[in-house]
PDB file of C-alpha atoms in Angstrom:
ATOM      1  CA  UNK N 266      -2.049  -3.550  -3.819  1.00  0.00           C
ATOM      2  CA  UNK N 267      -5.359  -3.619  -2.015  1.00  0.00           C
ATOM      3  CA  UNK N 268      -6.388  -3.242   1.591  1.00  0.00           C
ATOM      4  CA  UNK N 269      -9.139  -5.620   2.740  1.00  0.00           C
ATOM      5  CA  UNK N 270     -12.707  -4.407   2.172  1.00  0.00           C
ATOM      6  CA  UNK N 271     -13.127  -4.593   5.941  1.00  0.00           C
ATOM      7  CA  UNK N 272     -10.717  -1.658   6.343  1.00  0.00           C
ATOM      8  CA  UNK N 273     -13.598   0.689   5.565  1.00  0.00           C
ATOM      9  CA  UNK N 274     -15.826  -1.217   8.001  1.00  0.00           C
ATOM     10  CA  UNK N 275     -13.468  -0.974  10.968  1.00  0.00           C
ATOM     11  CA  UNK N 276     -12.608   2.671  10.341  1.00  0.00           C
ATOM     12  CA  UNK N 277     -16.311   3.535  10.331  1.00  0.00           C
ATOM     13  CA  UNK N 278     -17.212   1.270  13.264  1.00  0.00           C
ATOM     14  CA  UNK N 279     -14.427   2.751  15.400  1.00  0.00           C
ATOM     15  CA  UNK N 280     -15.623   6.257  14.461  1.00  0.00           C
ATOM     16  CA  UNK N 281     -19.153   5.234  15.461  1.00  0.00           C
ATOM     17  CA  UNK N 282     -18.034   3.802  18.817  1.00  0.00           C
ATOM     18  CA  UNK N 283     -16.094   7.008  19.458  1.00  0.00           C
ATOM     19  CA  UNK N 284     -19.433   8.856  19.422  1.00  0.00           C
ATOM     20  CA  UNK N 285     -21.040   6.866  22.244  1.00  0.00           C
ATOM     21  CA  UNK N 286     -21.401   8.147  25.805  1.00  0.00           C
ATOM     22  CA  UNK N 287     -18.303   7.373  27.893  1.00  0.00           C
ATOM     23  CA  UNK N 288     -18.404   3.723  28.968  1.00  0.00           C
ATOM     24  CA  UNK N 289     -21.251   2.798  26.603  1.00  0.00           C
ATOM     25  CA  UNK N 290     -20.827  -0.040  24.140  1.00  0.00           C
ATOM     26  CA  UNK N 291     -22.533  -1.363  21.010  1.00  0.00           C
ATOM     27  CA  UNK N 292     -23.028  -4.952  19.915  1.00  0.00           C
ATOM     28  CA  UNK N 293     -21.724  -6.356  16.651  1.00  0.00           C
ATOM     29  CA  UNK N 294     -25.349  -6.818  15.577  1.00  0.00           C
ATOM     30  CA  UNK N 295     -26.079  -3.137  16.152  1.00  0.00           C
ATOM     31  CA  UNK N 296     -22.988  -2.108  14.200  1.00  0.00           C
ATOM     32  CA  UNK N 297     -23.789  -4.571  11.393  1.00  0.00           C
ATOM     33  CA  UNK N 298     -27.322  -3.169  11.083  1.00  0.00           C
ATOM     34  CA  UNK N 299     -26.075   0.397  11.276  1.00  0.00           C
ATOM     35  CA  UNK N 300     -23.921  -0.115   8.160  1.00  0.00           C
ATOM     36  CA  UNK N 301     -25.776  -3.093   6.609  1.00  0.00           C
ATOM     37  CA  UNK N 302     -22.755  -5.377   6.886  1.00  0.00           C
ATOM     38  CA  UNK N 303     -22.546  -9.185   7.310  1.00  0.00           C
ATOM     39  CA  UNK N 304     -22.561  -9.590  11.106  1.00  0.00           C
ATOM     40  CA  UNK N 305     -20.517 -12.812  11.350  1.00  0.00           C
ATOM     41  CA  UNK N 306     -17.663 -11.415   9.306  1.00  0.00           C
ATOM     42  CA  UNK N 307     -17.848  -8.050  11.025  1.00  0.00           C
ATOM     43  CA  UNK N 308     -17.432  -9.755  14.437  1.00  0.00           C
ATOM     44  CA  UNK N 309     -14.143 -11.254  13.254  1.00  0.00           C
ATOM     45  CA  UNK N 310     -12.866  -7.837  12.238  1.00  0.00           C
ATOM     46  CA  UNK N 311     -13.963  -6.249  15.528  1.00  0.00           C
ATOM     47  CA  UNK N 312     -12.128  -9.003  17.406  1.00  0.00           C
ATOM     48  CA  UNK N 313      -8.971  -8.056  15.511  1.00  0.00           C
ATOM     49  CA  UNK N 314      -9.420  -4.524  16.867  1.00  0.00           C
ATOM     50  CA  UNK N 315      -9.765  -5.974  20.378  1.00  0.00           C
ATOM     51  CA  UNK N 316      -6.568  -7.959  19.864  1.00  0.00           C
ATOM     52  CA  UNK N 317      -4.817  -4.772  18.760  1.00  0.00           C
ATOM     53  CA  UNK N 318      -5.958  -2.944  21.889  1.00  0.00           C
ATOM     54  CA  UNK N 319      -8.171  -0.518  19.984  1.00  0.00           C
ATOM     55  CA  UNK N 320     -11.467  -1.902  21.318  1.00  0.00           C
ATOM     56  CA  UNK N 321     -12.574  -3.672  24.484  1.00  0.00           C
ATOM     57  CA  UNK N 322     -15.157  -6.445  24.288  1.00  0.00           C
ATOM     58  CA  UNK N 323     -17.612  -6.940  27.150  1.00  0.00           C
ATOM     59  CA  UNK N 324     -19.354 -10.260  27.351  1.00  0.00           C
ATOM     60  CA  UNK N 325     -22.805 -10.823  28.828  1.00  0.00           C
ATOM     61  CA  UNK N 326     -26.350  -9.806  27.855  1.00  0.00           C
ATOM     62  CA  UNK N 327     -25.499  -6.102  27.844  1.00  0.00           C
ATOM     63  CA  UNK N 328     -22.090  -6.714  26.311  1.00  0.00           C
ATOM     64  CA  UNK N 329     -20.581  -5.260  23.213  1.00  0.00           C
ATOM     65  CA  UNK N 330     -17.645  -3.306  21.916  1.00  0.00           C
ATOM     66  CA  UNK N 331     -16.303   0.058  23.018  1.00  0.00           C
ATOM     67  CA  UNK N 332     -13.074   2.010  22.561  1.00  0.00           C
ATOM     68  CA  UNK N 333     -10.266   0.704  24.747  1.00  0.00           C
ATOM     69  CA  UNK N 334      -8.946   4.224  25.289  1.00  0.00           C
ATOM     70  CA  UNK N 335      -9.890   7.850  24.556  1.00  0.00           C
ATOM     71  CA  UNK N 336     -10.401   8.717  20.880  1.00  0.00           C
ATOM     72  CA  UNK N 337      -7.405  11.057  20.966  1.00  0.00           C
ATOM     73  CA  UNK N 338      -5.132   8.061  21.610  1.00  0.00           C
ATOM     74  CA  UNK N 339      -6.355   5.900  18.738  1.00  0.00           C
ATOM     75  CA  UNK N 340      -4.757   6.578  15.357  1.00  0.00           C
ATOM     76  CA  UNK N 341      -6.065   5.455  11.984  1.00  0.00           C
ATOM     77  CA  UNK N 342      -2.809   3.527  11.577  1.00  0.00           C
ATOM     78  CA  UNK N 343      -3.606   1.301  14.548  1.00  0.00           C
ATOM     79  CA  UNK N 344      -7.064   0.548  13.161  1.00  0.00           C
ATOM     80  CA  UNK N 345      -5.830  -0.204   9.641  1.00  0.00           C
ATOM     81  CA  UNK N 346      -2.910  -2.346  10.818  1.00  0.00           C
ATOM     82  CA  UNK N 347      -5.208  -4.261  13.163  1.00  0.00           C
ATOM     83  CA  UNK N 348      -6.927  -5.824  10.137  1.00  0.00           C
ATOM     84  CA  UNK N 349      -4.095  -5.776   7.601  1.00  0.00           C
ATOM     85  CA  UNK N 350      -0.919  -6.252   9.637  1.00  0.00           C
ATOM     86  CA  UNK N 351       2.177  -4.109   9.724  1.00  0.00           C
ATOM     87  CA  UNK N 352       4.225  -5.506   6.871  1.00  0.00           C
ATOM     88  CA  UNK N 353       5.238  -3.433   3.878  1.00  0.00           C
ATOM     89  CA  UNK N 354       3.440  -4.131   0.596  1.00  0.00           C
ATOM     90  CA  UNK N 355       6.838  -4.545  -1.077  1.00  0.00           C
ATOM     91  CA  UNK N 356       8.431  -7.926  -0.786  1.00  0.00           C
ATOM     92  CA  UNK N 357      12.188  -8.158  -1.356  1.00  0.00           C
ATOM     93  CA  UNK N 358      13.148 -11.702  -2.284  1.00  0.00           C
ATOM     94  CA  UNK N 359      16.794 -10.802  -2.793  1.00  0.00           C
ATOM     95  CA  UNK N 360      16.865 -11.464  -6.510  1.00  0.00           C
ATOM     96  CA  UNK N 361      20.110  -9.487  -6.497  1.00  0.00           C
ATOM     97  CA  UNK N 362      21.703 -12.642  -5.070  1.00  0.00           C
ATOM     98  CA  UNK N 363      20.502 -15.028  -7.777  1.00  0.00           C
ATOM     99  CA  UNK N 364      21.141 -15.719 -11.468  1.00  0.00           C
ATOM    100  CA  UNK N 365      24.090 -14.777 -13.649  1.00  0.00           C
ATOM    101  CA  UNK N 366      24.326 -11.349 -12.054  1.00  0.00           C
ATOM    102  CA  UNK N 367      24.263 -12.662  -8.474  1.00  0.00           C
ATOM    103  CA  UNK N 368      26.102 -10.397  -6.073  1.00  0.00           C
ATOM    104  CA  UNK N 369      28.406 -12.126  -3.577  1.00  0.00           C
ATOM    105  CA  UNK N 370      27.134 -12.257   0.044  1.00  0.00           C
ATOM    106  CA  UNK N 371      29.732  -9.716   1.183  1.00  0.00           C
ATOM    107  CA  UNK N 372      28.155  -7.136  -1.143  1.00  0.00           C
ATOM    108  CA  UNK N 373      24.708  -7.814   0.331  1.00  0.00           C
ATOM    109  CA  UNK N 374      25.275  -7.109   4.000  1.00  0.00           C
ATOM    110  CA  UNK N 375      23.302  -3.907   3.686  1.00  0.00           C
ATOM    111  CA  UNK N 376      19.654  -3.866   2.685  1.00  0.00           C
ATOM    112  CA  UNK N 377      19.208  -3.442  -1.073  1.00  0.00           C
ATOM    113  CA  UNK N 378      18.827   0.267  -1.859  1.00  0.00           C
ATOM    114  CA  UNK N 379      15.605  -0.436  -3.781  1.00  0.00           C
ATOM    115  CA  UNK N 380      14.099  -2.243  -0.772  1.00  0.00           C
ATOM    116  CA  UNK N 381      15.234   0.677   1.365  1.00  0.00           C
ATOM    117  CA  UNK N 382      13.431   3.234  -0.811  1.00  0.00           C
ATOM    118  CA  UNK N 383      10.284   1.090  -0.831  1.00  0.00           C
ATOM    119  CA  UNK N 384      10.484   0.886   2.969  1.00  0.00           C
ATOM    120  CA  UNK N 385      10.848   4.684   3.145  1.00  0.00           C
ATOM    121  CA  UNK N 386       7.627   5.042   1.152  1.00  0.00           C
ATOM    122  CA  UNK N 387       5.813   2.613   3.454  1.00  0.00           C
ATOM    123  CA  UNK N 388       7.011   4.619   6.446  1.00  0.00           C
ATOM    124  CA  UNK N 389       5.681   7.809   4.834  1.00  0.00           C
ATOM    125  CA  UNK N 390       2.285   6.082   4.493  1.00  0.00           C
ATOM    126  CA  UNK N 391       2.403   4.913   8.100  1.00  0.00           C
ATOM    127  CA  UNK N 392       3.416   8.349   9.391  1.00  0.00           C
ATOM    128  CA  UNK N 393       0.504   9.931   7.560  1.00  0.00           C
ATOM    129  CA  UNK N 394      -2.022   7.566   9.173  1.00  0.00           C
ATOM    130  CA  UNK N 395      -0.287   7.773  12.559  1.00  0.00           C
ATOM    131  CA  UNK N 396      -0.879  11.514  12.454  1.00  0.00           C
ATOM    132  CA  UNK N 397      -4.678  11.223  12.489  1.00  0.00           C
ATOM    133  CA  UNK N 398      -6.656  10.116  15.544  1.00  0.00           C
ATOM    134  CA  UNK N 399     -10.324   9.277  15.965  1.00  0.00           C
ATOM    135  CA  UNK N 400     -10.620  12.555  17.876  1.00  0.00           C
ATOM    136  CA  UNK N 401      -9.439  14.393  14.733  1.00  0.00           C
ATOM    137  CA  UNK N 402     -12.112  12.567  12.715  1.00  0.00           C
ATOM    138  CA  UNK N 403     -14.847  13.403  15.247  1.00  0.00           C
ATOM    139  CA  UNK N 404     -13.825  17.059  15.119  1.00  0.00           C
ATOM    140  CA  UNK N 405     -14.780  17.147  11.424  1.00  0.00           C
ATOM    141  CA  UNK N 406     -18.321  15.832  12.002  1.00  0.00           C
ATOM    142  CA  UNK N 407     -21.299  18.166  12.400  1.00  0.00           C
ATOM    143  CA  UNK N 408     -22.211  18.836  16.066  1.00  0.00           C
ATOM    144  CA  UNK N 409     -25.455  16.903  15.645  1.00  0.00           C
ATOM    145  CA  UNK N 410     -23.677  13.711  14.547  1.00  0.00           C
ATOM    146  CA  UNK N 411     -23.109  11.950  17.906  1.00  0.00           C
ATOM    147  CA  UNK N 412     -26.748  12.192  19.035  1.00  0.00           C
ATOM    148  CA  UNK N 413     -27.970  10.937  15.656  1.00  0.00           C
ATOM    149  CA  UNK N 414     -25.409   8.120  15.667  1.00  0.00           C
ATOM    150  CA  UNK N 415     -26.460   6.932  19.132  1.00  0.00           C
ATOM    151  CA  UNK N 416     -30.152   6.978  18.281  1.00  0.00           C
ATOM    152  CA  UNK N 417     -29.715   5.116  14.997  1.00  0.00           C
ATOM    153  CA  UNK N 418     -27.310   2.617  16.496  1.00  0.00           C
ATOM    154  CA  UNK N 419     -29.719   1.464  19.193  1.00  0.00           C
ATOM    155  CA  UNK N 420     -32.620   1.519  16.760  1.00  0.00           C
ATOM    156  CA  UNK N 421     -34.593   3.741  19.084  1.00  0.00           C
ATOM    157  CA  UNK N 422     -34.867   6.548  16.566  1.00  0.00           C
TER     158      UNK N 422
ATOM    159  CA  UNK P 282      -1.889  -5.171   1.003  1.00  0.00           C
ATOM    160  CA  UNK P 283       0.754  -6.607  -1.272  1.00  0.00           C
ATOM    161  CA  UNK P 284       2.512  -5.361  -4.355  1.00  0.00           C
ATOM    162  CA  UNK P 285       3.036  -7.963  -7.089  1.00  0.00           C
ATOM    163  CA  UNK P 286       6.215 -10.048  -6.797  1.00  0.00           C
ATOM    164  CA  UNK P 287       7.212  -8.592 -10.156  1.00  0.00           C
ATOM    165  CA  UNK P 288       7.646  -5.165  -8.528  1.00  0.00           C
ATOM    166  CA  UNK P 289      11.087  -6.273  -7.353  1.00  0.00           C
ATOM    167  CA  UNK P 290      11.849  -7.622 -10.829  1.00  0.00           C
ATOM    168  CA  UNK P 291      11.039  -4.423 -12.695  1.00  0.00           C
ATOM    169  CA  UNK P 292      12.827  -2.190 -10.203  1.00  0.00           C
ATOM    170  CA  UNK P 293      15.973  -4.286 -10.572  1.00  0.00           C
ATOM    171  CA  UNK P 294      15.690  -4.674 -14.349  1.00  0.00           C
ATOM    172  CA  UNK P 295      15.259  -0.931 -14.814  1.00  0.00           C
ATOM    173  CA  UNK P 296      18.288  -0.325 -12.579  1.00  0.00           C
ATOM    174  CA  UNK P 297      20.243  -2.806 -14.689  1.00  0.00           C
ATOM    175  CA  UNK P 298      19.226  -1.170 -17.969  1.00  0.00           C
ATOM    176  CA  UNK P 299      20.235   2.201 -16.512  1.00  0.00           C
ATOM    177  CA  UNK P 300      23.804   0.884 -16.310  1.00  0.00           C
ATOM    178  CA  UNK P 301      24.155   0.086 -20.016  1.00  0.00           C
ATOM    179  CA  UNK P 302      26.082   2.258 -22.472  1.00  0.00           C
ATOM    180  CA  UNK P 303      23.861   4.998 -23.937  1.00  0.00           C
ATOM    181  CA  UNK P 304      21.662   3.501 -26.655  1.00  0.00           C
ATOM    182  CA  UNK P 305      22.485  -0.112 -25.722  1.00  0.00           C
ATOM    183  CA  UNK P 306      19.696  -2.537 -24.954  1.00  0.00           C
ATOM    184  CA  UNK P 307      19.255  -5.949 -23.332  1.00  0.00           C
ATOM    185  CA  UNK P 308      16.907  -8.754 -24.288  1.00  0.00           C
ATOM    186  CA  UNK P 309      14.306 -10.212 -21.931  1.00  0.00           C
ATOM    187  CA  UNK P 310      16.257 -13.478 -22.040  1.00  0.00           C
ATOM    188  CA  UNK P 311      19.418 -11.719 -20.869  1.00  0.00           C
ATOM    189  CA  UNK P 312      17.563 -10.003 -18.052  1.00  0.00           C
ATOM    190  CA  UNK P 313      15.803 -13.236 -17.059  1.00  0.00           C
ATOM    191  CA  UNK P 314      19.149 -15.065 -16.884  1.00  0.00           C
ATOM    192  CA  UNK P 315      20.789 -12.227 -15.033  1.00  0.00           C
ATOM    193  CA  UNK P 316      18.252 -12.542 -12.187  1.00  0.00           C
ATOM    194  CA  UNK P 317      17.147 -16.167 -12.731  1.00  0.00           C
ATOM    195  CA  UNK P 318      13.539 -15.176 -13.432  1.00  0.00           C
ATOM    196  CA  UNK P 319      10.871 -16.857 -15.605  1.00  0.00           C
ATOM    197  CA  UNK P 320      11.426 -15.221 -19.022  1.00  0.00           C
ATOM    198  CA  UNK P 321       7.873 -15.429 -20.342  1.00  0.00           C
ATOM    199  CA  UNK P 322       6.393 -13.722 -17.310  1.00  0.00           C
ATOM    200  CA  UNK P 323       9.211 -11.193 -17.167  1.00  0.00           C
ATOM    201  CA  UNK P 324       8.508 -10.155 -20.780  1.00  0.00           C
ATOM    202  CA  UNK P 325       4.945  -9.283 -19.801  1.00  0.00           C
ATOM    203  CA  UNK P 326       6.187  -7.060 -17.001  1.00  0.00           C
ATOM    204  CA  UNK P 327       8.766  -5.363 -19.242  1.00  0.00           C
ATOM    205  CA  UNK P 328       6.013  -4.650 -21.759  1.00  0.00           C
ATOM    206  CA  UNK P 329       4.068  -2.895 -19.016  1.00  0.00           C
ATOM    207  CA  UNK P 330       7.098  -0.651 -18.536  1.00  0.00           C
ATOM    208  CA  UNK P 331       7.110   0.059 -22.275  1.00  0.00           C
ATOM    209  CA  UNK P 332       3.419   0.946 -22.120  1.00  0.00           C
ATOM    210  CA  UNK P 333       4.167   3.311 -19.239  1.00  0.00           C
ATOM    211  CA  UNK P 334       6.902   5.041 -21.241  1.00  0.00           C
ATOM    212  CA  UNK P 335       9.690   3.877 -18.920  1.00  0.00           C
ATOM    213  CA  UNK P 336      11.303   1.524 -21.459  1.00  0.00           C
ATOM    214  CA  UNK P 337      11.546   1.365 -25.222  1.00  0.00           C
ATOM    215  CA  UNK P 338      11.387  -1.992 -26.996  1.00  0.00           C
ATOM    216  CA  UNK P 339      13.381  -2.536 -30.165  1.00  0.00           C
ATOM    217  CA  UNK P 340      12.359  -5.436 -32.357  1.00  0.00           C
ATOM    218  CA  UNK P 341      14.686  -7.388 -34.623  1.00  0.00           C
ATOM    219  CA  UNK P 342      17.624  -9.737 -34.071  1.00  0.00           C
ATOM    220  CA  UNK P 343      19.589  -7.169 -32.056  1.00  0.00           C
ATOM    221  CA  UNK P 344      16.462  -5.891 -30.334  1.00  0.00           C
ATOM    222  CA  UNK P 345      15.724  -5.612 -26.676  1.00  0.00           C
ATOM    223  CA  UNK P 346      14.756  -3.177 -24.000  1.00  0.00           C
ATOM    224  CA  UNK P 347      16.363   0.075 -22.983  1.00  0.00           C
ATOM    225  CA  UNK P 348      15.389   3.124 -20.938  1.00  0.00           C
ATOM    226  CA  UNK P 349      13.023   5.415 -22.810  1.00  0.00           C
ATOM    227  CA  UNK P 350      14.655   8.478 -21.250  1.00  0.00           C
ATOM    228  CA  UNK P 351      17.634   9.417 -19.056  1.00  0.00           C
ATOM    229  CA  UNK P 352      17.776   7.725 -15.634  1.00  0.00           C
ATOM    230  CA  UNK P 353      17.339  11.088 -13.927  1.00  0.00           C
ATOM    231  CA  UNK P 354      13.836  11.366 -15.409  1.00  0.00           C
ATOM    232  CA  UNK P 355      12.566   7.953 -14.325  1.00  0.00           C
ATOM    233  CA  UNK P 356      11.180   7.768 -10.802  1.00  0.00           C
ATOM    234  CA  UNK P 357      10.572   4.616  -8.788  1.00  0.00           C
ATOM    235  CA  UNK P 358       6.902   5.624  -8.681  1.00  0.00           C
ATOM    236  CA  UNK P 359       6.575   5.334 -12.456  1.00  0.00           C
ATOM    237  CA  UNK P 360       8.151   1.869 -12.404  1.00  0.00           C
ATOM    238  CA  UNK P 361       5.995   0.602  -9.533  1.00  0.00           C
ATOM    239  CA  UNK P 362       2.774   2.039 -10.939  1.00  0.00           C
ATOM    240  CA  UNK P 363       3.564   0.573 -14.351  1.00  0.00           C
ATOM    241  CA  UNK P 364       3.008  -2.923 -12.943  1.00  0.00           C
ATOM    242  CA  UNK P 365       0.521  -2.191 -10.153  1.00  0.00           C
ATOM    243  CA  UNK P 366      -1.543   0.736 -11.404  1.00  0.00           C
ATOM    244  CA  UNK P 367      -2.205   4.063  -9.750  1.00  0.00           C
ATOM    245  CA  UNK P 368      -5.205   3.326  -7.596  1.00  0.00           C
ATOM    246  CA  UNK P 369      -5.146   3.685  -3.826  1.00  0.00           C
ATOM    247  CA  UNK P 370      -5.088   0.459  -1.792  1.00  0.00           C
ATOM    248  CA  UNK P 371      -8.089   1.756   0.162  1.00  0.00           C
ATOM    249  CA  UNK P 372     -11.467   1.197  -1.388  1.00  0.00           C
ATOM    250  CA  UNK P 373     -14.350   3.371  -0.183  1.00  0.00           C
ATOM    251  CA  UNK P 374     -17.659   1.664  -0.908  1.00  0.00           C
ATOM    252  CA  UNK P 375     -19.670   4.421   0.757  1.00  0.00           C
ATOM    253  CA  UNK P 376     -20.994   2.281   3.599  1.00  0.00           C
ATOM    254  CA  UNK P 377     -21.855   5.593   5.264  1.00  0.00           C
ATOM    255  CA  UNK P 378     -24.827   5.703   2.859  1.00  0.00           C
ATOM    256  CA  UNK P 379     -26.234   2.271   3.708  1.00  0.00           C
ATOM    257  CA  UNK P 380     -27.963   0.535   6.635  1.00  0.00           C
ATOM    258  CA  UNK P 381     -29.840   1.986   9.582  1.00  0.00           C
ATOM    259  CA  UNK P 382     -27.261   4.764   9.968  1.00  0.00           C
ATOM    260  CA  UNK P 383     -27.356   5.775   6.287  1.00  0.00           C
ATOM    261  CA  UNK P 384     -26.541   9.441   5.783  1.00  0.00           C
ATOM    262  CA  UNK P 385     -28.790  11.307   3.337  1.00  0.00           C
ATOM    263  CA  UNK P 386     -27.202  12.143  -0.055  1.00  0.00           C
ATOM    264  CA  UNK P 387     -27.002  15.848   0.809  1.00  0.00           C
ATOM    265  CA  UNK P 388     -24.637  14.994   3.677  1.00  0.00           C
ATOM    266  CA  UNK P 389     -22.401  12.994   1.339  1.00  0.00           C
ATOM    267  CA  UNK P 390     -21.526  15.567  -1.288  1.00  0.00           C
ATOM    268  CA  UNK P 391     -18.011  15.765   0.111  1.00  0.00           C
ATOM    269  CA  UNK P 392     -15.681  12.778   0.155  1.00  0.00           C
ATOM    270  CA  UNK P 393     -15.908  10.864   3.425  1.00  0.00           C
ATOM    271  CA  UNK P 394     -13.266  12.205   5.822  1.00  0.00           C
ATOM    272  CA  UNK P 395     -11.929   8.665   6.385  1.00  0.00           C
ATOM    273  CA  UNK P 396     -11.479   8.124   2.644  1.00  0.00           C
ATOM    274  CA  UNK P 397      -9.792  11.529   2.503  1.00  0.00           C
ATOM    275  CA  UNK P 398      -7.251  10.590   5.194  1.00  0.00           C
ATOM    276  CA  UNK P 399      -6.545   7.264   3.478  1.00  0.00           C
ATOM    277  CA  UNK P 400      -6.001   9.151   0.205  1.00  0.00           C
ATOM    278  CA  UNK P 401      -3.592  11.520   1.994  1.00  0.00           C
ATOM    279  CA  UNK P 402      -1.558   8.514   3.150  1.00  0.00           C
ATOM    280  CA  UNK P 403      -1.466   7.102  -0.366  1.00  0.00           C
ATOM    281  CA  UNK P 404      -0.277  10.461  -1.653  1.00  0.00           C
ATOM    282  CA  UNK P 405       2.503  10.461   0.972  1.00  0.00           C
ATOM    283  CA  UNK P 406       3.590   7.037  -0.322  1.00  0.00           C
ATOM    284  CA  UNK P 407       3.487   8.261  -3.922  1.00  0.00           C
ATOM    285  CA  UNK P 408       5.429  11.432  -3.105  1.00  0.00           C
ATOM    286  CA  UNK P 409       8.134   9.367  -1.433  1.00  0.00           C
ATOM    287  CA  UNK P 410       8.606   7.156  -4.508  1.00  0.00           C
ATOM    288  CA  UNK P 411       8.299  10.113  -6.880  1.00  0.00           C
ATOM    289  CA  UNK P 412      11.270  11.660  -5.085  1.00  0.00           C
ATOM    290  CA  UNK P 413      13.692   8.907  -6.087  1.00  0.00           C
ATOM    291  CA  UNK P 414      14.974   8.458  -9.637  1.00  0.00           C
ATOM    292  CA  UNK P 415      17.022   5.684 -11.213  1.00  0.00           C
ATOM    293  CA  UNK P 416      19.913   8.171 -11.279  1.00  0.00           C
ATOM    294  CA  UNK P 417      19.662   8.419  -7.464  1.00  0.00           C
ATOM    295  CA  UNK P 418      19.799   4.626  -7.239  1.00  0.00           C
ATOM    296  CA  UNK P 419      22.830   4.430  -9.566  1.00  0.00           C
ATOM    297  CA  UNK P 420      24.619   7.020  -7.433  1.00  0.00           C
ATOM    298  CA  UNK P 421      24.520   4.607  -4.478  1.00  0.00           C
ATOM    299  CA  UNK P 422      26.188   1.748  -6.402  1.00  0.00           C
ATOM    300  CA  UNK P 423      29.943   1.129  -6.228  1.00  0.00           C
ATOM    301  CA  UNK P 424      31.846   2.657  -9.194  1.00  0.00           C
ATOM    302  CA  UNK P 425      32.660  -0.825 -10.490  1.00  0.00           C
ATOM    303  CA  UNK P 426      29.006  -1.825 -10.748  1.00  0.00           C
ATOM    304  CA  UNK P 427      28.131  -0.747 -14.311  1.00  0.00           C
ATOM    305  CA  UNK P 428      31.075  -2.565 -15.935  1.00  0.00           C
ATOM    306  CA  UNK P 429      30.300  -5.734 -13.964  1.00  0.00           C
ATOM    307  CA  UNK P 430      26.594  -5.481 -14.808  1.00  0.00           C
ATOM    308  CA  UNK P 431      27.261  -5.152 -18.548  1.00  0.00           C
ATOM    309  CA  UNK P 432      29.669  -8.076 -18.599  1.00  0.00           C
ATOM    310  CA  UNK P 433      27.379 -10.397 -16.661  1.00  0.00           C
ATOM    311  CA  UNK P 434      24.303  -9.335 -18.614  1.00  0.00           C
ATOM    312  CA  UNK P 435      25.781 -10.298 -21.979  1.00  0.00           C
ATOM    313  CA  UNK P 436      27.266 -13.473 -20.541  1.00  0.00           C
ATOM    314  CA  UNK P 437      30.692 -12.504 -21.815  1.00  0.00           C
ATOM    315  CA  UNK P 438      32.249 -12.444 -18.360  1.00  0.00           C
TER     316      UNK P 438
END
C-alpha cells in the first residue's frame, strides 16, 4: 500500500502556511518554487485541502492559500485524508460467501472478523495521525524557522 | 492507499488451514475452489506465505500447504506483510532539501518530523495487527466451524 507522492507535498505546504503571519497567504507558485514541485499538479492538491476545510483560497491578484483555522485545530489526519480519502486500505469482498465453502447469509450478518481486525488497525493508524496537529509540528521547529520560511517563500531573501 | 486484493485471500486461506487436523494440508486447488478464486494467482500468494515462514509447502501427490507453526504464533501482521511487504505507505522524498526553501544538510541530520509522525502511525497499524493471531481468529468462530471447513475443503461434504 502506498500513499500518493503528494502526501509529502501537502504536509510540508500546510506546515509552511502555518508559519506565515496571521491572515497572510502564499500562492501556489510560491509554494511550488519553495519546494521545487510541479505547480499545476500542486494546485490540484492544494484545492483538495481547500475542499477538506484545511485551507482557504483567496482569489485576486494578491490571492493565495492560507490555513482555514488555527494550526492547533488542524491534524495530520485531516491533511492526509484530504488527498487520499478516508477508506481503509483493506478491501473485504466477502469471499467468505463464495465458492464451495460459502457461508449462508444468516452466518454473515456480522462483519467478518478478519475485516474487523483490519479495520481496527486502520483506526489505530487514524488515531495516531489525529493526535498530531500542525501546532505540534511547529513546536518542534527551531525558533528561527518561521522568519526564514517567510523570507524564502516570498523570494525576498 | 490500497492493500492488494489478495490480502483478503491469504487471511482467509490461513484461517482455513488453521482449522485442519494437526499435520494435515490442503492443495491450492482445494483452497481456490473453497473460495472460488483464480488458482494460478492464488498459488503465487500462497508461495509468498511460504517464503515468509507462515506456511509450509509439501510437494508430491498428497502435497499441499499447511501452517508452518501453531496458530497462536502466526499474527495477522505476518500474513499481511507477506503479500504487501513491510514498508510504510508514506514515502519521504526529502522535499525539505530542495527548491528555494531547501534546508542545508546540517539541518537534516534528523528524520523530518513529518516523516517521523507518519512512521509512528504506521507502527500503530503494525502493532494492532501484530496483536492478533490466527488462534484469536479461530476463537471467534462457532464450534462447528472446523468440521464444516474440513468437509467442504476436501469436497467430501
